[in-house]
Amino acid sequence: MRQALLAGLLVAVMILSACGNNSAEPASPEEVQETVQNFYNEMSKFDEMGKSSLENFNTTLTSYSTGQATDKEFEKAVDSFQDTASQLADHVNDIKIAGGLPDTIEKLLRDSVIAFQSAYQIKEKASKGAVSPDVTAEEFNTMNEQADIAMLYGISKLNEAREAAGLIEPEQAVPGTVSDAGTDAKQEPGAGSAGTSSVK
């Protein structure tokens, strides 16, 4: 299942990446590093924006599943998470990748944007499914797994771009949250921690 989901994401990334072009004057190595670092900072900011809403959603979901949270509390957490996921997807979509970057780095950043946007869109869909009688627990968890895969793919491409720009060493490019990328992170991406919860 994970391989099939990743294959689908890869196809989408390849198609959308082909739409990009690099017609600007070549950037200097310093400009390339600055561009990649700024992109990383933006992704880190979005990651932090989503953490509190996600944590509240997960906590309320667990409490609701055990009868410790009311319908109203659960609906409020779902609405907040939906709004945050939608805003983050829009923010990522609005990011412009500067021209003049080396083709390899430009493609890595573009692939990363597509993956992050996909992850947030899937999380928004999953949060809506949490209150839908037409969505089973298995379907809910599958959507969260898809978001996990998209987020991991985006992080891997972001790390590859940072490595190619000379911002980090190869051994630093490990999976983790966006804000932990390039450090000794051992946790899964923030957007995926709701994946094992059951709402039905």
GROMACS .gro file of C-alpha atoms in nm:
model
  200
    1MET     CA    1   0.000   0.000   0.000
    2ARG     CA    2   0.273   0.247   0.096
    3GLN     CA    3   0.463   0.172  -0.229
    4ALA     CA    4   0.149   0.233  -0.436
    5LEU     CA    5   0.076   0.562  -0.259
    6LEU     CA    6   0.435   0.678  -0.304
    7ALA     CA    7   0.427   0.580  -0.671
    8GLY     CA    8   0.115   0.790  -0.722
    9LEU     CA    9   0.274   1.089  -0.551
   10LEU     CA   10   0.588   1.051  -0.763
   11VAL     CA   11   0.386   1.055  -1.084
   12ALA     CA   12   0.206   1.373  -0.977
   13VAL     CA   13   0.534   1.538  -0.881
   14MET     CA   14   0.696   1.447  -1.214
   15ILE     CA   15   0.405   1.588  -1.415
   16LEU     CA   16   0.380   1.915  -1.221
   17SER     CA   17   0.757   1.961  -1.203
   18ALA     CA   18   0.776   1.944  -1.579
   19CYS     CA   19   0.576   2.267  -1.591
   20GLY     CA   20   0.859   2.467  -1.433
   21ASN     CA   21   1.129   2.654  -1.620
   22ASN     CA   22   1.445   2.838  -1.534
   23SER     CA   23   1.487   3.132  -1.771
   24ALA     CA   24   1.641   3.381  -1.526
   25GLU     CA   25   2.009   3.466  -1.503
   26PRO     CA   26   2.207   3.200  -1.315
   27ALA     CA   27   2.228   3.271  -0.943
   28SER     CA   28   2.559   3.281  -0.759
   29PRO     CA   29   2.635   3.003  -0.508
   30GLU     CA   30   2.561   3.247  -0.227
   31GLU     CA   31   2.226   3.341  -0.381
   32VAL     CA   32   2.139   2.975  -0.425
   33GLN     CA   33   2.212   2.908  -0.058
   34GLU     CA   34   2.007   3.209   0.050
   35THR     CA   35   1.712   3.101  -0.164
   36VAL     CA   36   1.717   2.744  -0.035
   37GLN     CA   37   1.757   2.861   0.325
   38ASN     CA   38   1.464   3.102   0.289
   39PHE     CA   39   1.253   2.822   0.146
   40TYR     CA   40   1.349   2.601   0.439
   41ASN     CA   41   1.261   2.880   0.684
   42GLU     CA   42   0.918   2.920   0.524
   43MET     CA   43   0.848   2.545   0.546
   44SER     CA   44   0.960   2.543   0.908
   45LYS     CA   45   0.724   2.831   0.984
   46PHE     CA   46   0.431   2.646   0.827
   47ASP     CA   47   0.521   2.334   1.022
   48GLU     CA   48   0.513   2.527   1.348
   49MET     CA   49   0.181   2.686   1.252
   50GLY     CA   50   0.020   2.346   1.217
   51LYS     CA   51   0.158   2.182   1.529
   52SER     CA   52  -0.071   2.331   1.794
   53SER     CA   53  -0.386   2.273   1.589
   54LEU     CA   54  -0.280   1.916   1.510
   55GLU     CA   55  -0.194   1.838   1.871
   56ASN     CA   56  -0.531   1.973   1.984
   57PHE     CA   57  -0.705   1.768   1.715
   58ASN     CA   58  -0.525   1.448   1.820
   59THR     CA   59  -0.590   1.506   2.190
   60THR     CA   60  -0.957   1.584   2.137
   61LEU     CA   61  -0.995   1.291   1.898
   62THR     CA   62  -0.859   1.052   2.160
   63SER     CA   63  -1.082   1.201   2.429
   64TYR     CA   64  -1.384   1.187   2.201
   65SER     CA   65  -1.318   0.823   2.113
   66THR     CA   66  -1.318   0.736   2.484
   67GLY     CA   67  -1.622   0.947   2.567
   68GLN     CA   68  -1.427   1.217   2.752
   69ALA     CA   69  -1.491   1.499   2.503
   70THR     CA   70  -1.827   1.635   2.392
   71ASP     CA   71  -1.953   1.656   2.035
   72LYS     CA   72  -1.915   2.032   2.049
   73GLU     CA   73  -1.552   2.010   2.166
   74PHE     CA   74  -1.472   1.760   1.893
   75GLU     CA   75  -1.640   1.967   1.620
   76LYS     CA   76  -1.446   2.275   1.734
   77ALA     CA   77  -1.116   2.085   1.714
   78VAL     CA   78  -1.206   1.950   1.370
   79ASP     CA   79  -1.303   2.295   1.241
   80SER     CA   80  -0.979   2.444   1.371
   81PHE     CA   81  -0.771   2.169   1.214
   82GLN     CA   82  -0.955   2.198   0.882
   83ASP     CA   83  -0.898   2.573   0.872
   84THR     CA   84  -0.530   2.537   0.957
   85ALA     CA   85  -0.470   2.261   0.701
   86SER     CA   86  -0.648   2.462   0.431
   87GLN     CA   87  -0.449   2.777   0.513
   88LEU     CA   88  -0.120   2.587   0.509
   89ALA     CA   89  -0.200   2.428   0.173
   90ASP     CA   90  -0.275   2.775   0.036
   91HIS     CA   91   0.044   2.921   0.185
   92VAL     CA   92   0.258   2.646   0.033
   93ASN     CA   93   0.084   2.693  -0.302
   94ASP     CA   94   0.168   3.065  -0.293
   95ILE     CA   95   0.542   3.008  -0.248
   96LYS     CA   96   0.736   3.126  -0.551
   97ILE     CA   97   1.063   2.956  -0.640
   98ALA     CA   98   1.320   3.208  -0.757
   99GLY     CA   99   1.460   3.181  -1.106
  100GLY     CA  100   1.824   3.129  -1.185
  101LEU     CA  101   1.868   2.827  -0.958
  102PRO     CA  102   2.055   2.521  -1.083
  103ASP     CA  103   1.806   2.288  -1.252
  104THR     CA  104   1.859   2.013  -0.995
  105ILE     CA  105   1.791   2.238  -0.696
  106GLU     CA  106   1.494   2.407  -0.862
  107LYS     CA  107   1.336   2.068  -0.932
  108LEU     CA  108   1.398   1.949  -0.575
  109LEU     CA  109   1.230   2.259  -0.432
  110ARG     CA  110   0.940   2.230  -0.674
  111ASP     CA  111   0.895   1.862  -0.585
  112SER     CA  112   0.905   1.956  -0.217
  113VAL     CA  113   0.635   2.222  -0.261
  114ILE     CA  114   0.406   1.979  -0.443
  115ALA     CA  115   0.454   1.714  -0.174
  116PHE     CA  116   0.394   1.952   0.119
  117GLN     CA  117   0.085   2.097  -0.045
  118SER     CA  118  -0.047   1.746  -0.108
  119ALA     CA  119   0.016   1.648   0.254
  120TYR     CA  120  -0.179   1.943   0.394
  121GLN     CA  121  -0.464   1.893   0.148
  122ILE     CA  122  -0.493   1.527   0.246
  123LYS     CA  123  -0.489   1.620   0.616
  124GLU     CA  124  -0.773   1.863   0.552
  125LYS     CA  125  -0.968   1.587   0.377
  126ALA     CA  126  -0.896   1.347   0.663
  127SER     CA  127  -1.019   1.596   0.922
  128LYS     CA  128  -1.346   1.631   0.731
  129GLY     CA  129  -1.373   1.253   0.716
  130ALA     CA  130  -1.339   1.234   1.093
  131VAL     CA  131  -1.695   1.363   1.129
  132SER     CA  132  -1.843   1.200   0.819
  133PRO     CA  133  -2.058   0.888   0.861
  134ASP     CA  134  -1.950   0.786   0.511
  135VAL     CA  135  -1.582   0.755   0.609
  136THR     CA  136  -1.470   0.445   0.796
  137ALA     CA  137  -1.185   0.432   1.045
  138GLU     CA  138  -0.978   0.239   0.790
  139GLU     CA  139  -1.035   0.507   0.526
  140PHE     CA  140  -0.952   0.779   0.778
  141ASN     CA  141  -0.626   0.611   0.871
  142THR     CA  142  -0.539   0.553   0.505
  143MET     CA  143  -0.573   0.924   0.435
  144ASN     CA  144  -0.341   1.001   0.725
  145GLU     CA  145  -0.093   0.746   0.592
  146GLN     CA  146  -0.104   0.916   0.252
  147ALA     CA  147  -0.032   1.250   0.420
  148ASP     CA  148   0.260   1.091   0.608
  149ILE     CA  149   0.409   0.965   0.283
  150ALA     CA  150   0.367   1.301   0.111
  151MET     CA  151   0.525   1.485   0.405
  152LEU     CA  152   0.821   1.247   0.422
  153TYR     CA  153   0.875   1.286   0.049
  154GLY     CA  154   0.866   1.663   0.077
  155ILE     CA  155   1.114   1.659   0.365
  156SER     CA  156   1.349   1.429   0.173
  157LYS     CA  157   1.345   1.661  -0.129
  158LEU     CA  158   1.400   1.966   0.089
  159ASN     CA  159   1.699   1.798   0.252
  160GLU     CA  160   1.837   1.701  -0.089
  161ALA     CA  161   1.811   2.064  -0.198
  162ARG     CA  162   1.986   2.183   0.118
  163GLU     CA  163   2.259   1.927   0.064
  164ALA     CA  164   2.300   2.022  -0.303
  165ALA     CA  165   2.329   2.389  -0.202
  166GLY     CA  166   2.599   2.306   0.052
  167LEU     CA  167   2.389   2.398   0.356
  168ILE     CA  168   2.408   2.056   0.524
  169GLU     CA  169   2.623   1.747   0.503
  170PRO     CA  170   2.475   1.422   0.364
  171GLU     CA  171   2.465   1.256   0.707
  172GLN     CA  172   2.250   1.541   0.839
  173ALA     CA  173   1.968   1.480   0.592
  174VAL     CA  174   1.749   1.259   0.811
  175PRO     CA  175   1.368   1.233   0.822
  176GLY     CA  176   1.180   1.436   1.082
  177THR     CA  177   0.961   1.741   1.110
  178VAL     CA  178   1.045   2.025   0.875
  179SER     CA  179   1.184   2.227   1.164
  180ASP     CA  180   1.401   1.929   1.265
  181ALA     CA  181   1.523   1.849   0.915
  182GLY     CA  182   1.900   1.833   0.918
  183THR     CA  183   1.920   1.769   1.292
  184ASP     CA  184   1.918   1.452   1.500
  185ALA     CA  185   1.540   1.416   1.469
  186LYS     CA  186   1.379   1.085   1.552
  187GLN     CA  187   1.010   1.171   1.540
  188GLU     CA  188   0.771   1.134   1.249
  189PRO     CA  189   0.654   1.443   1.059
  190GLY     CA  190   0.411   1.658   1.252
  191ALA     CA  191   0.136   1.619   0.995
  192GLY     CA  192   0.120   1.243   1.037
  193SER     CA  193   0.080   1.184   1.407
  194ALA     CA  194  -0.295   1.142   1.382
  195GLY     CA  195  -0.257   0.848   1.148
  196THR     CA  196  -0.312   0.569   1.398
  197SER     CA  197  -0.621   0.712   1.561
  198SER     CA  198  -0.962   0.563   1.498
  199VAL     CA  199  -1.273   0.775   1.494
  200LYS     CA  200  -1.540   0.510   1.436
   0.00000   0.00000   0.00000
